[in-house]
Short mmCIF file of C-alpha atoms in Angstrom, two decimals:
data_model
loop_
_atom_site.label_atom_id
_atom_site.label_comp_id
_atom_site.label_asym_id
_atom_site.label_seq_id
_atom_site.Cartn_x
_atom_site.Cartn_y
_atom_site.Cartn_z
CA MET A 1013 -15.31 -38.06 8.42
CA LEU A 1014 -16.15 -35.92 5.41
CA MET A 1015 -17.16 -32.36 6.18
CA ASP A 1016 -19.87 -30.54 4.27
CA LYS A 1017 -18.57 -28.18 1.62
CA ILE A 1018 -20.33 -25.14 0.26
CA ASN A 1019 -19.57 -22.39 -2.22
CA GLY A 1020 -20.04 -18.77 -1.25
CA THR A 1021 -18.70 -15.22 -1.43
CA ILE A 1022 -16.46 -13.42 1.05
CA ILE A 1023 -18.35 -10.29 2.11
CA LYS A 1024 -16.05 -9.13 4.94
CA GLY A 1025 -12.55 -9.79 6.23
CA ILE A 1026 -11.30 -8.65 9.62
CA GLY A 1027 -8.62 -9.82 12.04
CA GLY A 1028 -7.77 -12.96 10.08
CA PHE A 1029 -11.42 -14.03 9.88
CA TYR A 1030 -13.44 -14.08 6.67
CA TYR A 1031 -17.21 -13.93 6.59
CA VAL A 1032 -18.62 -15.98 3.75
CA GLU A 1033 -22.22 -15.65 2.55
CA ALA A 1034 -23.82 -18.75 1.09
CA ALA A 1035 -27.54 -19.36 0.58
CA ASP A 1036 -28.45 -16.32 2.74
CA THR A 1037 -26.35 -17.65 5.65
CA LEU A 1038 -23.16 -16.06 6.98
CA TYR A 1039 -20.26 -18.29 8.03
CA GLU A 1040 -17.21 -17.20 10.03
CA CYS A 1041 -14.17 -18.77 8.38
CA LYS A 1042 -10.40 -19.01 8.55
CA ALA A 1043 -8.25 -19.49 5.46
CA ARG A 1044 -6.00 -22.53 5.09
CA GLY A 1045 -2.31 -21.87 5.75
CA VAL A 1046 -1.46 -22.87 2.19
CA PHE A 1047 -2.80 -19.53 0.97
CA ARG A 1048 -0.33 -17.61 3.11
CA LYS A 1049 2.46 -19.98 2.06
CA ASN A 1050 1.64 -19.25 -1.58
CA LYS A 1051 1.31 -15.51 -0.84
CA VAL A 1052 -2.36 -15.50 -1.76
CA THR A 1053 -4.62 -13.20 0.25
CA PRO A 1054 -8.38 -13.82 0.17
CA PHE A 1055 -10.23 -10.65 -0.89
CA VAL A 1056 -13.72 -9.45 -0.23
CA GLY A 1057 -15.64 -10.47 -3.34
CA ASP A 1058 -13.79 -13.76 -3.78
CA ARG A 1059 -15.88 -16.80 -4.65
CA VAL A 1060 -14.68 -19.62 -2.40
CA THR A 1061 -15.27 -23.21 -1.34
CA VAL A 1062 -15.66 -23.65 2.42
CA SER A 1063 -15.58 -26.82 4.52
CA LEU A 1064 -17.99 -26.53 7.46
CA GLU A 1065 -17.41 -27.58 11.05
CA LYS A 1066 -20.14 -28.84 13.38
CA ASP A 1067 -20.23 -25.50 15.20
CA GLY A 1068 -21.11 -23.63 12.00
CA THR A 1069 -17.68 -22.12 11.39
CA GLY A 1070 -15.68 -22.96 8.32
CA THR A 1071 -12.33 -23.16 6.56
CA ILE A 1072 -11.69 -21.65 3.14
CA GLU A 1073 -10.39 -24.50 0.99
CA GLU A 1074 -10.34 -22.95 -2.47
CA ILE A 1075 -10.50 -19.52 -4.08
CA PHE A 1076 -12.05 -19.56 -7.55
CA PRO A 1077 -10.28 -17.66 -10.37
CA ARG A 1078 -11.00 -13.94 -10.19
CA LYS A 1079 -12.39 -11.98 -13.12
CA ASN A 1080 -10.57 -8.96 -11.68
CA SER A 1081 -9.03 -7.63 -8.47
CA LEU A 1082 -7.54 -4.45 -7.06
CA VAL A 1083 -4.94 -3.81 -4.39
CA ARG A 1084 -6.43 -0.46 -3.39
CA PRO A 1085 -9.14 -1.05 -2.42
CA PRO A 1086 -8.52 -4.80 -1.84
CA VAL A 1087 -11.57 -6.26 -3.62
CA ALA A 1088 -12.23 -8.90 -6.26
CA ASN A 1089 -14.87 -9.64 -8.88
CA ILE A 1090 -16.48 -6.20 -9.00
CA ASP A 1091 -18.39 -4.62 -11.88
CA GLN A 1092 -17.58 -0.98 -11.19
CA LEU A 1093 -15.37 1.20 -9.03
CA VAL A 1094 -17.11 4.31 -7.70
CA ILE A 1095 -14.48 6.99 -7.14
CA VAL A 1096 -15.87 9.52 -4.69
CA VAL A 1097 -14.19 12.91 -4.98
CA SER A 1098 -14.86 15.81 -2.62
CA ILE A 1099 -14.93 19.26 -4.19
CA CYS A 1100 -13.57 20.65 -0.89
CA ASP A 1101 -12.44 19.51 2.57
CA PRO A 1102 -10.39 17.65 1.36
CA SER A 1103 -9.68 19.30 -1.98
CA PRO A 1104 -9.46 16.94 -4.96
CA SER A 1105 -6.21 15.72 -6.53
CA THR A 1106 -6.70 15.04 -10.23
CA LEU A 1107 -3.56 12.86 -10.26
CA ILE A 1108 -5.00 10.57 -7.59
CA ILE A 1109 -8.32 10.44 -9.44
CA ASP A 1110 -6.57 9.55 -12.70
CA LYS A 1111 -4.38 6.90 -11.09
CA THR A 1112 -7.48 5.26 -9.64
CA ILE A 1113 -9.31 5.43 -12.97
CA ALA A 1114 -6.34 3.89 -14.79
CA ALA A 1115 -6.09 1.04 -12.27
CA ALA A 1116 -9.77 0.24 -12.86
CA GLU A 1117 -9.53 0.51 -16.65
CA ASP A 1118 -6.48 -1.77 -16.67
CA LYS A 1119 -8.45 -4.48 -14.83
CA GLY A 1120 -11.56 -4.18 -17.00
CA ILE A 1121 -13.56 -2.50 -14.23
CA GLU A 1122 -15.91 0.35 -15.14
CA PRO A 1123 -14.86 3.54 -13.32
CA VAL A 1124 -17.52 5.96 -12.10
CA ILE A 1125 -16.74 9.44 -10.76
CA VAL A 1126 -18.98 10.88 -8.05
CA ILE A 1127 -18.24 14.49 -7.04
CA SER A 1128 -19.47 15.04 -3.48
CA LYS A 1129 -20.21 18.09 -1.32
CA SER A 1130 -21.54 20.02 -4.32
CA ASP A 1131 -23.60 22.16 -1.93
CA LEU A 1132 -20.41 23.65 -0.47
CA LYS A 1133 -18.49 24.80 -3.55
CA ASP A 1134 -18.81 25.10 -7.31
CA CYS A 1135 -17.43 22.01 -9.06
CA GLN A 1136 -17.73 23.02 -12.71
CA TRP A 1137 -13.95 23.05 -13.22
CA LEU A 1138 -13.78 19.38 -12.22
CA ASN A 1139 -16.76 18.56 -14.44
CA ASP A 1140 -14.97 20.23 -17.35
CA ILE A 1141 -11.96 17.90 -16.97
CA TYR A 1142 -13.91 14.63 -16.95
CA GLN A 1143 -17.11 15.21 -18.92
CA THR A 1144 -15.35 14.48 -22.24
CA THR A 1145 -13.72 11.23 -21.07
CA GLY A 1146 -16.78 9.03 -21.51
CA ILE A 1147 -16.54 8.01 -17.85
CA PRO A 1148 -19.88 8.20 -15.98
CA LEU A 1149 -19.83 11.40 -13.91
CA LEU A 1150 -22.31 12.34 -11.18
CA THR A 1151 -22.53 15.30 -8.82
CA ILE A 1152 -24.06 14.75 -5.39
CA SER A 1153 -24.66 16.25 -1.98
CA SER A 1154 -25.34 13.85 0.88
CA ALA A 1155 -26.52 16.85 2.91
CA THR A 1156 -29.27 17.92 0.49
CA GLY A 1157 -29.84 14.61 -1.32
CA GLU A 1158 -28.92 16.05 -4.72
CA GLY A 1159 -27.86 13.33 -7.15
CA VAL A 1160 -28.29 10.45 -4.68
CA GLU A 1161 -31.13 8.87 -6.69
CA GLU A 1162 -28.95 8.85 -9.81
CA VAL A 1163 -26.21 7.02 -7.88
CA GLU A 1164 -28.76 4.42 -6.73
CA LYS A 1165 -29.79 3.76 -10.33
CA LEU A 1166 -26.15 3.32 -11.32
CA LEU A 1167 -25.61 0.74 -8.57
CA LYS A 1168 -28.69 -1.39 -9.29
CA GLY A 1169 -27.93 -4.98 -10.29
CA LYS A 1170 -24.16 -4.55 -9.98
CA ILE A 1171 -21.33 -5.25 -7.56
CA SER A 1172 -19.64 -1.94 -6.82
CA ALA A 1173 -16.79 -0.77 -4.62
CA PHE A 1174 -16.52 2.77 -3.29
CA THR A 1175 -13.09 4.34 -2.98
CA GLY A 1176 -11.58 7.77 -2.39
CA ASN A 1177 -9.57 9.89 0.00
CA SER A 1178 -10.52 9.89 3.66
CA GLY A 1179 -13.24 12.42 4.41
CA VAL A 1180 -14.72 12.66 0.90
CA GLY A 1181 -18.09 11.34 2.07
CA LYS A 1182 -18.24 7.69 0.96
CA SER A 1183 -19.97 6.49 4.13
CA SER A 1184 -22.27 9.54 4.22
CA LEU A 1185 -23.41 8.75 0.68
CA LEU A 1186 -24.07 5.09 1.46
CA ASN A 1187 -26.00 6.07 4.59
CA ARG A 1188 -28.10 8.39 2.44
CA ILE A 1189 -28.77 5.59 -0.05
CA ASP A 1190 -29.80 3.14 2.67
CA SER A 1191 -30.10 4.22 6.31
CA ARG A 1192 -29.87 0.57 7.44
CA PHE A 1193 -26.12 0.69 6.90
CA HIS A 1194 -25.49 3.00 9.91
CA LEU A 1195 -21.93 3.55 8.70
CA GLN A 1196 -19.72 5.71 10.89
CA THR A 1197 -18.74 9.01 9.36
CA GLY A 1198 -15.82 11.18 10.39
CA GLU A 1199 -14.95 14.82 10.55
CA ILE A 1200 -12.08 16.49 8.74
CA SER A 1201 -8.88 16.95 10.71
CA GLN A 1202 -8.36 20.72 10.82
CA LYS A 1203 -4.63 20.28 11.43
CA LEU A 1204 -3.98 17.93 8.54
CA GLY A 1205 -6.79 19.00 6.22
CA ARG A 1206 -7.78 15.43 5.47
CA GLY A 1207 -10.40 13.03 6.71
CA ARG A 1208 -10.14 10.63 9.59
CA HIS A 1209 -10.31 6.96 8.63
CA THR A 1210 -13.73 5.85 9.89
CA THR A 1211 -14.13 2.71 7.75
CA ARG A 1212 -11.63 0.14 9.03
CA GLN A 1213 -12.17 -2.78 6.69
CA VAL A 1214 -13.71 -3.64 3.34
CA GLU A 1215 -17.23 -4.99 3.60
CA PHE A 1216 -19.90 -5.81 1.03
CA LEU A 1217 -23.29 -4.36 1.90
CA LYS A 1218 -26.43 -5.74 0.25
CA LEU A 1219 -28.44 -2.93 -1.30
CA GLY A 1220 -31.01 -5.01 -3.17
CA GLU A 1221 -31.50 -7.94 -5.53
CA ASN A 1222 -28.08 -8.74 -7.06
CA THR A 1223 -26.86 -5.36 -5.82
CA TYR A 1224 -23.86 -5.10 -3.50
CA VAL A 1225 -21.69 -2.16 -2.54
CA ALA A 1226 -18.38 -2.19 -0.71
CA ASP A 1227 -17.43 0.69 1.53
CA THR A 1228 -13.64 0.72 1.78
CA PRO A 1229 -11.15 2.42 4.09
CA GLY A 1230 -10.23 5.89 2.91
CA PHE A 1231 -6.65 6.77 2.13
CA SER A 1232 -4.56 9.91 2.35
CA SER A 1233 -2.62 11.43 -0.51
CA ILE A 1234 0.65 10.41 1.14
CA SER A 1235 -0.26 6.70 0.87
CA VAL A 1236 -1.23 6.72 -2.79
CA GLU A 1237 2.08 5.10 -3.79
CA ARG A 1238 0.41 1.78 -2.97
CA TYR A 1239 -2.13 2.09 -5.79
CA ASP A 1240 -2.20 -0.50 -8.57
CA LEU A 1241 0.57 0.39 -11.03
CA VAL A 1242 -0.19 0.09 -14.74
CA LYS A 1243 2.50 -1.08 -17.18
CA LYS A 1244 3.67 1.62 -19.57
CA GLU A 1245 2.54 -0.52 -22.54
CA ASN A 1246 -1.02 -0.58 -21.18
CA LEU A 1247 -1.26 2.97 -19.87
CA GLN A 1248 -2.38 4.62 -23.12
CA TYR A 1249 -5.42 2.31 -23.20
CA CYS A 1250 -6.41 3.38 -19.68
CA PHE A 1251 -7.17 6.92 -20.88
CA ARG A 1252 -10.19 6.17 -23.02
CA GLU A 1253 -10.30 9.63 -24.63
CA PHE A 1254 -6.89 8.85 -26.21
CA GLU A 1255 -8.33 5.94 -28.20
CA PRO A 1256 -9.42 7.80 -31.38
CA TYR A 1257 -5.88 9.18 -31.81
CA LEU A 1258 -3.66 6.20 -30.99
CA ASN A 1259 -3.29 5.03 -34.61
CA GLN A 1260 -2.76 8.53 -36.00
CA CYS A 1261 0.67 9.27 -34.51
CA LYS A 1262 3.67 9.64 -36.83
CA PHE A 1263 5.64 6.97 -34.96
CA VAL A 1264 4.28 3.53 -34.07
CA SER A 1265 6.25 3.56 -30.82
CA CYS A 1266 4.94 7.00 -29.80
CA SER A 1267 4.68 7.36 -26.02
CA HIS A 1268 2.31 10.36 -26.33
CA THR A 1269 4.48 12.37 -23.96
CA CYS A 1270 6.66 14.67 -26.10
CA GLU A 1271 7.10 13.29 -29.64
CA LYS A 1272 6.67 15.33 -32.81
CA GLY A 1273 3.74 14.16 -34.88
CA CYS A 1274 1.85 12.83 -31.86
CA ALA A 1275 -1.90 12.93 -32.50
CA VAL A 1276 -2.66 12.80 -28.78
CA LEU A 1277 -0.53 15.89 -28.10
CA LYS A 1278 -2.27 17.67 -30.99
CA ALA A 1279 -5.66 16.84 -29.45
CA VAL A 1280 -4.44 18.28 -26.14
CA GLU A 1281 -3.35 21.49 -27.90
CA GLU A 1282 -6.75 21.74 -29.61
CA GLY A 1283 -8.58 21.19 -26.31
CA THR A 1284 -10.20 17.89 -27.33
CA ILE A 1285 -8.26 16.10 -24.58
CA SER A 1286 -7.99 17.75 -21.17
CA LYS A 1287 -4.54 19.15 -20.41
CA SER A 1288 -4.95 18.00 -16.79
CA ARG A 1289 -5.65 14.42 -17.88
CA HIS A 1290 -2.62 14.40 -20.18
CA GLU A 1291 -0.40 15.77 -17.40
CA SER A 1292 -1.53 12.87 -15.20
CA TYR A 1293 -0.74 10.44 -18.02
CA VAL A 1294 2.79 11.83 -18.41
CA ALA A 1295 3.40 11.69 -14.64
CA MET A 1296 2.23 8.07 -14.51
CA TYR A 1297 4.23 7.12 -17.61
CA ASN A 1298 7.41 8.60 -16.17
CA GLU A 1299 6.78 6.74 -12.92
CA VAL A 1300 6.70 3.32 -14.58
CA LYS A 1301 8.76 3.67 -17.77
CA GLU A 1302 11.94 2.26 -16.20
CA LEU A 1303 10.20 -0.36 -14.04
CA LYS A 1304 10.40 -4.03 -14.93
CA GLU A 1305 7.38 -6.27 -14.41
CA TRP A 1306 8.80 -7.85 -11.24
CA ASN A 1307 9.19 -4.37 -9.70
CA MET A 1308 5.45 -3.76 -10.05
CA LYS A 1309 4.22 -6.68 -7.95
#
């Protein structure tokens, strides 16, 4: 007996079950064992074909090719990655921000920086680092509502994923945007100085017509080694403010780390490129320069 098949989108995955939305209906599904055998993990955001059982549950039969995907957070087919950064409690790490930006740029995903908790501490120094990068940059306070409307406009008509350290205020921001979400928020651990993980799984939330947002589990700085690594050959293209200088270096093979005649280094010296951003680039380059492609999977 042939089972009905439908196409839909995975909007949540938890405990080995995947929840697929198709034609405004949600189906609880399991994935075929062949995916595990082939080391393929279905991601939230995947477009899939599902065979339906009589009881309304389903089995994921096929995952359509992805236009993009990330390991951290584990999502597929998104338009933009909203990187929420707290100005305090927890304090921001520019290296973590830059690693996340580079991972998005490498996959063709538009990065967006949202600086939260602006009511608690001045954030001009962080603005100064990123305002010349060409990356959309917003400052918000979920407590006062400052900047929330601008974030809403940025999300409209797009599929977005929110990411950032635990405790930076991702869930608080989404609750402020739409109170229907009722997302659990957590306090900051005084002992560790970082947030408690209140979001346990990735889930797409419908904000409006053709507008979805994914709240993702927060991460601590000690787990950032699991971020998506970028090959050294691609890394220079993941710092968009480097672009005007890439063809001006003395040597074609310039790594933009220490060479004489490097146009990027000259721009750093002149203040056109942020010193902090370049330091992140060098740290990331040194991390991957000896790695072979099979080491990065």
